[in-house]
Amino acid sequence: MPLMFNAAFYRILRERFVLWHSALAISLLLSIVVSSGLAYYLDSLSVMFLNAANTALFGLSVGAAGMFAHSFIEPGRLDPRLRHALPVAAAWAVLISLLHASFPFVLRPIQSTLYYWAYVPVLVTYVWMLADALQRGSRAVRYQAIGWAPMILVGVIRLASGLLPSVPSVDARAMFYIGCVVEVMATTLGVA
C-alpha cells in the first residue's frame, strides 16, 4: 500500500523524498523476503547468495532511510552540518554493506567485528539528526522518530551483541520485522 500511495503522491508532489521513501519501502520489503526465508521458496537460491543479499539489502535500506530524511526534513529544521552528513552516512552504510556482502571471507577472523564498528558512526549520525530536528521543531521528523525508534533499537541490539563479548548474540529478527512495518507506516503518514 505505501508504494501505491507513493506513486500517487509523486504524481502530485514531484518531491525527491517520495522517491527515497519508495526506495526505502522496496528495500525493506525485499529484506523481509530474504531474511525470513521466503526468497528460498520463490527460487532455490543458495544460502551464500541469500546471506549476501540480506547484508546488501540492509545497507540499501539504511542508506535509503538516510536519504529520505535528508530530503524530507524541512529546510531550516536541521543543522546544515547534519544535513550534509546524512548523505555521507547513507553512502557509507551502502558501501560497507556491499563490501561485506561481496567479500565475506577476506578478513574472516575480524570482518564481522569491523562491519559492526563501521555502522556505529551511521547510527550516531541518524540519532543525532533525529534529536537535532526534533529540537528545532521539525514536524516531519516526528514521524521519522516514531518509525525509526524500533529500527534504532534493533541496531543497538545488533551492535551490542556483535561487539560486546559479554552480550549474547542476538539478531532481533522479530523486532526487525515489526520495525520495518512501523517505519514504513509512520513515514508514509508523514509523507501524506
PDB file of C-alpha atoms in Angstrom:
ATOM      1  CA  MET A   1       0.000   0.000   0.000  1.00  0.00           C
ATOM      2  CA  PRO A   2       2.710   2.561   0.804  1.00  0.00           C
ATOM      3  CA  LEU A   3       4.187   2.034  -2.661  1.00  0.00           C
ATOM      4  CA  MET A   4       0.817   2.736  -4.284  1.00  0.00           C
ATOM      5  CA  PHE A   5       0.415   5.841  -2.098  1.00  0.00           C
ATOM      6  CA  ASN A   6       3.896   6.968  -3.101  1.00  0.00           C
ATOM      7  CA  ALA A   7       3.060   6.604  -6.790  1.00  0.00           C
ATOM      8  CA  ALA A   8       0.010   8.815  -6.278  1.00  0.00           C
ATOM      9  CA  PHE A   9       1.878  11.299  -4.065  1.00  0.00           C
ATOM     10  CA  TYR A  10       4.735  11.620  -6.532  1.00  0.00           C
ATOM     11  CA  ARG A  11       2.366  12.483  -9.379  1.00  0.00           C
ATOM     12  CA  ILE A  12       1.160  15.417  -7.291  1.00  0.00           C
ATOM     13  CA  LEU A  13       4.184  16.460  -5.224  1.00  0.00           C
ATOM     14  CA  ARG A  14       7.146  15.698  -7.538  1.00  0.00           C
ATOM     15  CA  GLU A  15       9.389  15.665  -4.474  1.00  0.00           C
ATOM     16  CA  ARG A  16      12.541  13.552  -4.137  1.00  0.00           C
ATOM     17  CA  PHE A  17      11.602  12.383  -0.651  1.00  0.00           C
ATOM     18  CA  VAL A  18       8.737  10.369  -2.161  1.00  0.00           C
ATOM     19  CA  LEU A  19      11.205   8.506  -4.386  1.00  0.00           C
ATOM     20  CA  TRP A  20      13.512   7.873  -1.424  1.00  0.00           C
ATOM     21  CA  HIS A  21      10.575   6.630   0.606  1.00  0.00           C
ATOM     22  CA  SER A  22       9.727   4.215  -2.214  1.00  0.00           C
ATOM     23  CA  ALA A  23      13.336   3.001  -2.277  1.00  0.00           C
ATOM     24  CA  LEU A  24      13.160   2.523   1.489  1.00  0.00           C
ATOM     25  CA  ALA A  25       9.884   0.581   1.305  1.00  0.00           C
ATOM     26  CA  ILE A  26      11.135  -1.643  -1.527  1.00  0.00           C
ATOM     27  CA  SER A  27      14.461  -2.399   0.167  1.00  0.00           C
ATOM     28  CA  LEU A  28      12.732  -3.216   3.471  1.00  0.00           C
ATOM     29  CA  LEU A  29      10.196  -5.438   1.700  1.00  0.00           C
ATOM     30  CA  LEU A  30      12.965  -7.317  -0.115  1.00  0.00           C
ATOM     31  CA  SER A  31      14.950  -7.541   3.113  1.00  0.00           C
ATOM     32  CA  ILE A  32      11.979  -9.202   4.826  1.00  0.00           C
ATOM     33  CA  VAL A  33      11.519 -11.618   1.907  1.00  0.00           C
ATOM     34  CA  VAL A  34      15.199 -12.604   2.014  1.00  0.00           C
ATOM     35  CA  SER A  35      15.806 -12.694   5.777  1.00  0.00           C
ATOM     36  CA  SER A  36      12.575 -14.555   6.548  1.00  0.00           C
ATOM     37  CA  GLY A  37      13.401 -17.381   4.148  1.00  0.00           C
ATOM     38  CA  LEU A  38      10.518 -16.608   1.771  1.00  0.00           C
ATOM     39  CA  ALA A  39      13.009 -15.996  -1.046  1.00  0.00           C
ATOM     40  CA  TYR A  40      14.125 -19.612  -0.842  1.00  0.00           C
ATOM     41  CA  TYR A  41      10.582 -20.751  -1.650  1.00  0.00           C
ATOM     42  CA  LEU A  42      10.317 -18.362  -4.586  1.00  0.00           C
ATOM     43  CA  ASP A  43      13.511 -19.689  -6.141  1.00  0.00           C
ATOM     44  CA  SER A  44      16.004 -22.205  -4.795  1.00  0.00           C
ATOM     45  CA  LEU A  45      18.796 -19.738  -4.115  1.00  0.00           C
ATOM     46  CA  SER A  46      21.977 -20.685  -2.291  1.00  0.00           C
ATOM     47  CA  VAL A  47      22.445 -19.813   1.350  1.00  0.00           C
ATOM     48  CA  MET A  48      25.555 -17.791   0.424  1.00  0.00           C
ATOM     49  CA  PHE A  49      23.565 -15.714  -2.053  1.00  0.00           C
ATOM     50  CA  LEU A  50      20.717 -15.136   0.425  1.00  0.00           C
ATOM     51  CA  ASN A  51      23.189 -14.107   3.131  1.00  0.00           C
ATOM     52  CA  ALA A  52      24.919 -11.655   0.786  1.00  0.00           C
ATOM     53  CA  ALA A  53      21.566 -10.315  -0.439  1.00  0.00           C
ATOM     54  CA  ASN A  54      20.379  -9.839   3.138  1.00  0.00           C
ATOM     55  CA  THR A  55      23.501  -7.845   4.028  1.00  0.00           C
ATOM     56  CA  ALA A  56      23.308  -5.735   0.861  1.00  0.00           C
ATOM     57  CA  LEU A  57      19.591  -5.044   1.277  1.00  0.00           C
ATOM     58  CA  PHE A  58      20.121  -3.985   4.881  1.00  0.00           C
ATOM     59  CA  GLY A  59      22.712  -1.449   3.741  1.00  0.00           C
ATOM     60  CA  LEU A  60      20.449  -0.211   0.963  1.00  0.00           C
ATOM     61  CA  SER A  61      17.557   0.266   3.388  1.00  0.00           C
ATOM     62  CA  VAL A  62      19.758   2.176   5.863  1.00  0.00           C
ATOM     63  CA  GLY A  63      21.044   4.319   3.007  1.00  0.00           C
ATOM     64  CA  ALA A  64      17.558   4.977   1.635  1.00  0.00           C
ATOM     65  CA  ALA A  65      16.356   5.909   5.123  1.00  0.00           C
ATOM     66  CA  GLY A  66      19.126   8.476   5.458  1.00  0.00           C
ATOM     67  CA  MET A  67      18.430   9.964   2.045  1.00  0.00           C
ATOM     68  CA  PHE A  68      14.711  10.073   2.813  1.00  0.00           C
ATOM     69  CA  ALA A  69      15.461  12.029   5.997  1.00  0.00           C
ATOM     70  CA  HIS A  70      17.828  14.319   4.082  1.00  0.00           C
ATOM     71  CA  SER A  71      15.159  15.276   1.569  1.00  0.00           C
ATOM     72  CA  PHE A  72      12.112  15.085   3.892  1.00  0.00           C
ATOM     73  CA  ILE A  73      13.102  17.257   6.855  1.00  0.00           C
ATOM     74  CA  GLU A  74      12.057  20.834   6.277  1.00  0.00           C
ATOM     75  CA  PRO A  75      14.661  23.489   5.382  1.00  0.00           C
ATOM     76  CA  GLY A  76      15.916  25.303   8.464  1.00  0.00           C
ATOM     77  CA  ARG A  77      14.864  22.468  10.786  1.00  0.00           C
ATOM     78  CA  LEU A  78      18.176  20.619  10.739  1.00  0.00           C
ATOM     79  CA  ASP A  79      21.726  21.770  11.385  1.00  0.00           C
ATOM     80  CA  PRO A  80      23.343  22.225   7.943  1.00  0.00           C
ATOM     81  CA  ARG A  81      26.307  20.088   9.001  1.00  0.00           C
ATOM     82  CA  LEU A  82      23.951  17.224   9.864  1.00  0.00           C
ATOM     83  CA  ARG A  83      22.037  17.668   6.616  1.00  0.00           C
ATOM     84  CA  HIS A  84      25.385  17.369   4.820  1.00  0.00           C
ATOM     85  CA  ALA A  85      26.375  14.348   6.963  1.00  0.00           C
ATOM     86  CA  LEU A  86      23.225  12.350   6.125  1.00  0.00           C
ATOM     87  CA  PRO A  87      24.159  11.507   2.501  1.00  0.00           C
ATOM     88  CA  VAL A  88      27.690  10.673   3.636  1.00  0.00           C
ATOM     89  CA  ALA A  89      26.374   8.316   6.338  1.00  0.00           C
ATOM     90  CA  ALA A  90      23.878   6.821   3.870  1.00  0.00           C
ATOM     91  CA  ALA A  91      26.585   6.203   1.255  1.00  0.00           C
ATOM     92  CA  TRP A  92      28.867   4.733   3.942  1.00  0.00           C
ATOM     93  CA  ALA A  93      26.120   2.299   5.035  1.00  0.00           C
ATOM     94  CA  VAL A  94      25.614   1.130   1.456  1.00  0.00           C
ATOM     95  CA  LEU A  95      29.346   0.859   0.794  1.00  0.00           C
ATOM     96  CA  ILE A  96      30.232  -1.155   3.894  1.00  0.00           C
ATOM     97  CA  SER A  97      27.270  -3.484   3.392  1.00  0.00           C
ATOM     98  CA  LEU A  98      28.087  -4.108  -0.262  1.00  0.00           C
ATOM     99  CA  LEU A  99      31.744  -4.742   0.577  1.00  0.00           C
ATOM    100  CA  HIS A 100      30.819  -7.073   3.429  1.00  0.00           C
ATOM    101  CA  ALA A 101      28.352  -8.938   1.185  1.00  0.00           C
ATOM    102  CA  SER A 102      30.735  -9.146  -1.788  1.00  0.00           C
ATOM    103  CA  PHE A 103      33.826 -10.280   0.098  1.00  0.00           C
ATOM    104  CA  PRO A 104      32.567 -12.301   3.066  1.00  0.00           C
ATOM    105  CA  PHE A 105      35.817 -14.138   3.784  1.00  0.00           C
ATOM    106  CA  VAL A 106      38.554 -11.591   3.061  1.00  0.00           C
ATOM    107  CA  LEU A 107      39.205 -10.674   6.704  1.00  0.00           C
ATOM    108  CA  ARG A 108      37.451 -13.692   8.154  1.00  0.00           C
ATOM    109  CA  PRO A 109      38.579 -13.549  11.799  1.00  0.00           C
ATOM    110  CA  ILE A 110      37.673  -9.873  12.282  1.00  0.00           C
ATOM    111  CA  GLN A 111      35.407  -8.967   9.376  1.00  0.00           C
ATOM    112  CA  SER A 112      32.099  -9.081  11.244  1.00  0.00           C
ATOM    113  CA  THR A 113      33.525  -7.007  14.078  1.00  0.00           C
ATOM    114  CA  LEU A 114      34.816  -4.415  11.607  1.00  0.00           C
ATOM    115  CA  TYR A 115      31.446  -4.386   9.867  1.00  0.00           C
ATOM    116  CA  TYR A 116      29.611  -3.702  13.131  1.00  0.00           C
ATOM    117  CA  TRP A 117      32.080  -0.990  14.167  1.00  0.00           C
ATOM    118  CA  ALA A 118      31.676   0.639  10.745  1.00  0.00           C
ATOM    119  CA  TYR A 119      27.955   1.062  11.435  1.00  0.00           C
ATOM    120  CA  VAL A 120      28.489   2.951  14.711  1.00  0.00           C
ATOM    121  CA  PRO A 121      29.028   6.360  13.012  1.00  0.00           C
ATOM    122  CA  VAL A 122      25.904   5.816  10.891  1.00  0.00           C
ATOM    123  CA  LEU A 123      23.787   5.073  13.943  1.00  0.00           C
ATOM    124  CA  VAL A 124      25.234   8.052  15.825  1.00  0.00           C
ATOM    125  CA  THR A 125      24.591  10.378  12.862  1.00  0.00           C
ATOM    126  CA  TYR A 126      20.984   9.226  12.472  1.00  0.00           C
ATOM    127  CA  VAL A 127      20.187   9.530  16.194  1.00  0.00           C
ATOM    128  CA  TRP A 128      21.879  12.930  16.346  1.00  0.00           C
ATOM    129  CA  MET A 129      19.869  14.045  13.302  1.00  0.00           C
ATOM    130  CA  LEU A 130      16.601  12.985  14.945  1.00  0.00           C
ATOM    131  CA  ALA A 131      17.458  14.830  18.167  1.00  0.00           C
ATOM    132  CA  ASP A 132      18.543  17.988  16.343  1.00  0.00           C
ATOM    133  CA  ALA A 133      15.491  18.145  14.062  1.00  0.00           C
ATOM    134  CA  LEU A 134      13.139  17.478  16.983  1.00  0.00           C
ATOM    135  CA  GLN A 135      14.803  20.258  18.964  1.00  0.00           C
ATOM    136  CA  ARG A 136      14.414  22.636  16.000  1.00  0.00           C
ATOM    137  CA  GLY A 137      10.684  21.885  15.762  1.00  0.00           C
ATOM    138  CA  SER A 138      10.564  19.752  12.602  1.00  0.00           C
ATOM    139  CA  ARG A 139       7.103  18.307  12.044  1.00  0.00           C
ATOM    140  CA  ALA A 140       8.407  15.773   9.515  1.00  0.00           C
ATOM    141  CA  VAL A 141      10.975  14.281  11.869  1.00  0.00           C
ATOM    142  CA  ARG A 142       8.276  13.381  14.400  1.00  0.00           C
ATOM    143  CA  TYR A 143       7.035  10.704  12.009  1.00  0.00           C
ATOM    144  CA  GLN A 144      10.575   9.532  11.435  1.00  0.00           C
ATOM    145  CA  ALA A 145      11.281   9.352  15.158  1.00  0.00           C
ATOM    146  CA  ILE A 146       8.260   7.093  15.625  1.00  0.00           C
ATOM    147  CA  GLY A 147       9.146   4.995  12.589  1.00  0.00           C
ATOM    148  CA  TRP A 148      12.841   4.768  13.338  1.00  0.00           C
ATOM    149  CA  ALA A 149      12.583   4.016  17.076  1.00  0.00           C
ATOM    150  CA  PRO A 150      12.175   0.221  16.681  1.00  0.00           C
ATOM    151  CA  MET A 151      14.846   0.079  13.978  1.00  0.00           C
ATOM    152  CA  ILE A 152      17.318   2.073  16.069  1.00  0.00           C
ATOM    153  CA  LEU A 153      16.646  -0.300  18.960  1.00  0.00           C
ATOM    154  CA  VAL A 154      17.326  -3.263  16.650  1.00  0.00           C
ATOM    155  CA  GLY A 155      20.539  -1.559  15.514  1.00  0.00           C
ATOM    156  CA  VAL A 156      21.690  -1.018  19.088  1.00  0.00           C
ATOM    157  CA  ILE A 157      20.877  -4.644  19.990  1.00  0.00           C
ATOM    158  CA  ARG A 158      22.733  -5.983  16.942  1.00  0.00           C
ATOM    159  CA  LEU A 159      25.728  -3.737  17.539  1.00  0.00           C
ATOM    160  CA  ALA A 160      25.911  -4.610  21.234  1.00  0.00           C
ATOM    161  CA  SER A 161      25.611  -8.336  20.607  1.00  0.00           C
ATOM    162  CA  GLY A 162      28.131  -8.164  17.766  1.00  0.00           C
ATOM    163  CA  LEU A 163      30.714  -6.031  19.533  1.00  0.00           C
ATOM    164  CA  LEU A 164      30.492  -6.784  23.248  1.00  0.00           C
ATOM    165  CA  PRO A 165      31.745 -10.246  24.204  1.00  0.00           C
ATOM    166  CA  SER A 166      29.616 -10.300  27.359  1.00  0.00           C
ATOM    167  CA  VAL A 167      26.376  -9.829  25.379  1.00  0.00           C
ATOM    168  CA  PRO A 168      24.948 -12.987  23.787  1.00  0.00           C
ATOM    169  CA  SER A 169      24.493 -12.919  20.012  1.00  0.00           C
ATOM    170  CA  VAL A 170      21.026 -11.629  19.126  1.00  0.00           C
ATOM    171  CA  ASP A 171      19.787 -10.678  15.670  1.00  0.00           C
ATOM    172  CA  ALA A 172      16.392  -9.382  16.922  1.00  0.00           C
ATOM    173  CA  ARG A 173      14.697 -10.675  13.783  1.00  0.00           C
ATOM    174  CA  ALA A 174      11.105 -10.425  15.068  1.00  0.00           C
ATOM    175  CA  MET A 175      11.728  -6.876  16.265  1.00  0.00           C
ATOM    176  CA  PHE A 176      13.296  -6.100  12.875  1.00  0.00           C
ATOM    177  CA  TYR A 177      10.137  -7.225  11.067  1.00  0.00           C
ATOM    178  CA  ILE A 178       7.943  -5.168  13.383  1.00  0.00           C
ATOM    179  CA  GLY A 179      10.325  -2.247  12.961  1.00  0.00           C
ATOM    180  CA  CYS A 180      10.075  -2.477   9.163  1.00  0.00           C
ATOM    181  CA  VAL A 181       6.290  -2.226   9.303  1.00  0.00           C
ATOM    182  CA  VAL A 182       6.318   0.604  11.860  1.00  0.00           C
ATOM    183  CA  GLU A 183       8.945   2.532   9.906  1.00  0.00           C
ATOM    184  CA  VAL A 184       7.176   2.323   6.568  1.00  0.00           C
ATOM    185  CA  MET A 185       3.733   3.070   8.030  1.00  0.00           C
ATOM    186  CA  ALA A 186       4.870   6.007  10.182  1.00  0.00           C
ATOM    187  CA  THR A 187       6.892   7.598   7.404  1.00  0.00           C
ATOM    188  CA  THR A 188       4.036   7.021   4.942  1.00  0.00           C
ATOM    189  CA  LEU A 189       1.785   9.006   7.277  1.00  0.00           C
ATOM    190  CA  GLY A 190       4.443  11.712   7.336  1.00  0.00           C
ATOM    191  CA  VAL A 191       4.557  11.800   3.546  1.00  0.00           C
ATOM    192  CA  ALA A 192       0.767  12.033   3.434  1.00  0.00           C
TER     193      ALA A 192
END
